[in-house]
Amino acid sequence: MASQAGPWAAGTDGSNFQHRECVAMHYQMSVTLKYEIKKLIYVHLVLWLLLVAKISVGHLRVLSHDQVAMPYQWEYPYLLSIVPSLLGLLSFPRNNISYLVLSMISMGLFSIAPLIYSSMEIFPAAQQLYRHGKAYRFLFGFSAISVMYLVLVLEVQVHAWQLHYSKKLLDSWFTSTQEKKRK
């Protein structure tokens, strides 16, 4: 084992390290992308828990309808958006390509599709709010439409980045698999 404080070999200044082994780039990318995807999954989990709380409060009528409105239709299928995140987390320990692919496909079905539907469902109310200044649903005194569009934009960004990083991670894993097959 090398000593940092001990003497160096004669004839070297310590800059001859290029010949030593280094970690392959696709392994470094895999670790970095897994970390980024995990951060996005945790952000999604927080937003998902807020949605669960909103739906629960709306159905249980803990607060009046002036403070928390009844859930929109798109919020129920969006509750399934936790499935792709869990599949993504399950794919990480053993670099399971099939789980990651299932995660990406189910993200389109359970996350992106309900968000697209939500933008269509909310649009008429948003149009009325911005044209006439009339809001019929509220979340703690704020217009539910404004809050939901803010959450919608945030969710779209989270899922888009998650899909982007998942695709890059999948490419990285395929590179690793192809190199193993060549050997």
XYZ file of C-alpha atoms in Angstrom:
183
model
C 0.000 0.000 0.000
C 1.324 3.427 -0.864
C 2.211 5.889 1.805
C 1.443 9.543 1.309
C 4.065 10.697 3.750
C 6.793 8.207 2.821
C 9.500 8.534 0.191
C 8.704 8.349 -3.504
C 10.368 6.025 -5.913
C 13.571 7.388 -7.360
C 13.180 9.118 -10.707
C 9.526 10.095 -10.384
C 7.701 13.212 -9.322
C 4.314 11.468 -8.806
C 2.822 12.459 -12.151
C 3.169 9.025 -13.784
C -0.251 7.722 -12.839
C -1.762 7.539 -16.346
C -0.788 3.892 -16.794
C -2.751 2.770 -13.723
C -6.209 1.263 -13.932
C -9.177 3.572 -13.730
C -12.935 3.084 -13.453
C -14.631 2.787 -16.835
C -16.708 5.765 -17.860
C -20.010 3.863 -18.114
C -19.651 2.741 -14.488
C -19.056 6.326 -13.369
C -22.071 7.460 -15.404
C -24.194 4.690 -13.928
C -23.477 5.801 -10.384
C -24.100 9.466 -11.196
C -27.332 8.795 -13.081
C -28.662 6.500 -10.358
C -28.066 9.272 -7.840
C -29.859 11.853 -10.005
C -32.818 9.540 -10.630
C -33.091 8.787 -6.899
C -33.265 12.520 -6.148
C -36.046 12.927 -8.708
C -37.897 9.925 -7.288
C -37.767 11.461 -3.815
C -39.117 14.775 -5.151
C -41.874 12.844 -6.904
C -42.604 10.960 -3.686
C -43.051 14.233 -1.779
C -45.404 15.604 -4.448
C -47.263 12.279 -4.559
C -47.733 12.329 -0.773
C -49.093 15.881 -1.005
C -51.576 14.704 -3.630
C -52.615 11.774 -1.423
C -53.122 14.189 1.467
C -55.187 16.530 -0.733
C -57.376 13.681 -1.977
C -57.822 12.317 1.539
C -58.756 15.711 2.972
C -61.151 16.305 0.072
C -62.948 12.988 0.521
C -62.982 12.915 4.305
C -64.192 16.534 4.393
C -61.800 17.395 7.197
C -61.761 20.979 5.918
C -64.517 22.920 4.215
C -64.808 23.038 0.427
C -63.716 26.670 0.575
C -60.256 25.537 1.686
C -59.792 22.213 -0.126
C -61.784 21.266 -3.209
C -62.845 17.796 -4.219
C -60.221 15.964 -6.299
C -60.066 16.260 -10.067
C -60.631 13.154 -12.199
C -56.980 12.935 -13.298
C -55.720 12.700 -9.714
C -57.011 9.147 -9.245
C -55.038 7.498 -12.078
C -52.048 9.658 -11.182
C -51.920 7.883 -7.827
C -50.505 4.922 -9.767
C -47.483 7.052 -10.712
C -45.669 5.682 -7.681
C -45.349 2.315 -9.476
C -42.767 3.509 -12.069
C -40.699 5.102 -9.329
C -40.663 1.880 -7.321
C -39.727 -0.126 -10.413
C -36.897 2.312 -11.054
C -35.608 1.894 -7.510
C -35.833 -1.896 -7.825
C -33.729 -1.807 -11.004
C -30.744 -0.106 -9.345
C -29.145 -2.749 -7.068
C -28.402 -5.268 -9.841
C -28.608 -2.975 -12.876
C -31.779 -4.749 -13.987
C -32.505 -3.526 -17.507
C -36.005 -5.042 -17.690
C -37.171 -3.239 -14.529
C -35.803 0.040 -15.848
C -37.583 -0.426 -19.186
C -40.823 -1.289 -17.365
C -40.340 1.815 -15.252
C -39.961 4.007 -18.325
C -43.007 2.512 -20.089
C -45.219 2.686 -17.001
C -44.083 6.274 -16.417
C -45.639 7.164 -19.737
C -48.887 5.376 -18.840
C -49.286 6.272 -15.166
C -47.486 9.616 -14.941
C -47.302 11.450 -18.258
C -50.743 10.457 -19.609
C -52.664 11.654 -16.505
C -50.685 14.901 -16.551
C -51.614 15.506 -20.186
C -55.251 14.761 -19.360
C -55.054 17.104 -16.358
C -53.915 19.994 -18.505
C -56.947 19.430 -20.745
C -59.333 19.059 -17.797
C -58.110 22.168 -16.008
C -57.785 24.388 -19.090
C -61.433 25.641 -19.293
C -61.407 26.637 -15.621
C -58.018 28.310 -16.031
C -59.277 30.171 -19.065
C -62.280 31.411 -17.087
C -60.071 32.401 -14.157
C -57.703 34.469 -16.266
C -60.413 36.031 -18.460
C -63.013 36.836 -15.801
C -61.155 36.454 -12.510
C -63.624 33.854 -11.225
C -62.343 30.793 -9.368
C -64.690 28.099 -8.101
C -62.246 25.756 -6.423
C -59.780 26.765 -3.747
C -56.789 25.300 -1.914
C -56.210 27.117 1.366
C -57.482 30.396 -0.037
C -55.593 30.199 -3.336
C -57.179 29.399 -6.658
C -56.984 25.630 -7.111
C -56.322 26.115 -10.818
C -53.227 28.231 -10.215
C -51.865 25.819 -7.630
C -52.594 22.782 -9.797
C -50.886 24.319 -12.832
C -47.845 25.059 -10.687
C -47.784 21.453 -9.457
C -48.440 20.229 -12.991
C -45.425 22.094 -14.357
C -43.254 20.763 -11.545
C -44.447 17.181 -12.077
C -43.882 17.358 -15.834
C -40.329 18.540 -15.240
C -39.645 15.819 -12.674
C -40.945 13.082 -14.968
C -39.225 14.476 -18.054
C -35.854 14.585 -16.289
C -36.472 11.155 -14.829
C -37.171 9.754 -18.307
C -34.118 11.525 -19.721
C -31.786 10.185 -17.033
C -33.358 6.718 -17.252
C -32.678 6.631 -20.996
C -29.062 7.661 -20.433
C -28.737 5.039 -17.678
C -30.204 2.400 -19.965
C -27.665 3.319 -22.647
C -24.897 3.103 -20.061
C -26.044 -0.334 -18.958
C -26.267 -1.533 -22.558
C -22.687 -0.365 -23.119
C -21.598 -2.349 -20.085
C -23.513 -5.431 -21.244
C -22.036 -5.247 -24.755
C -18.503 -5.013 -23.367
C -19.096 -8.094 -21.202
C -20.358 -10.046 -24.232
C -17.221 -9.172 -26.221
C -14.936 -10.642 -23.592
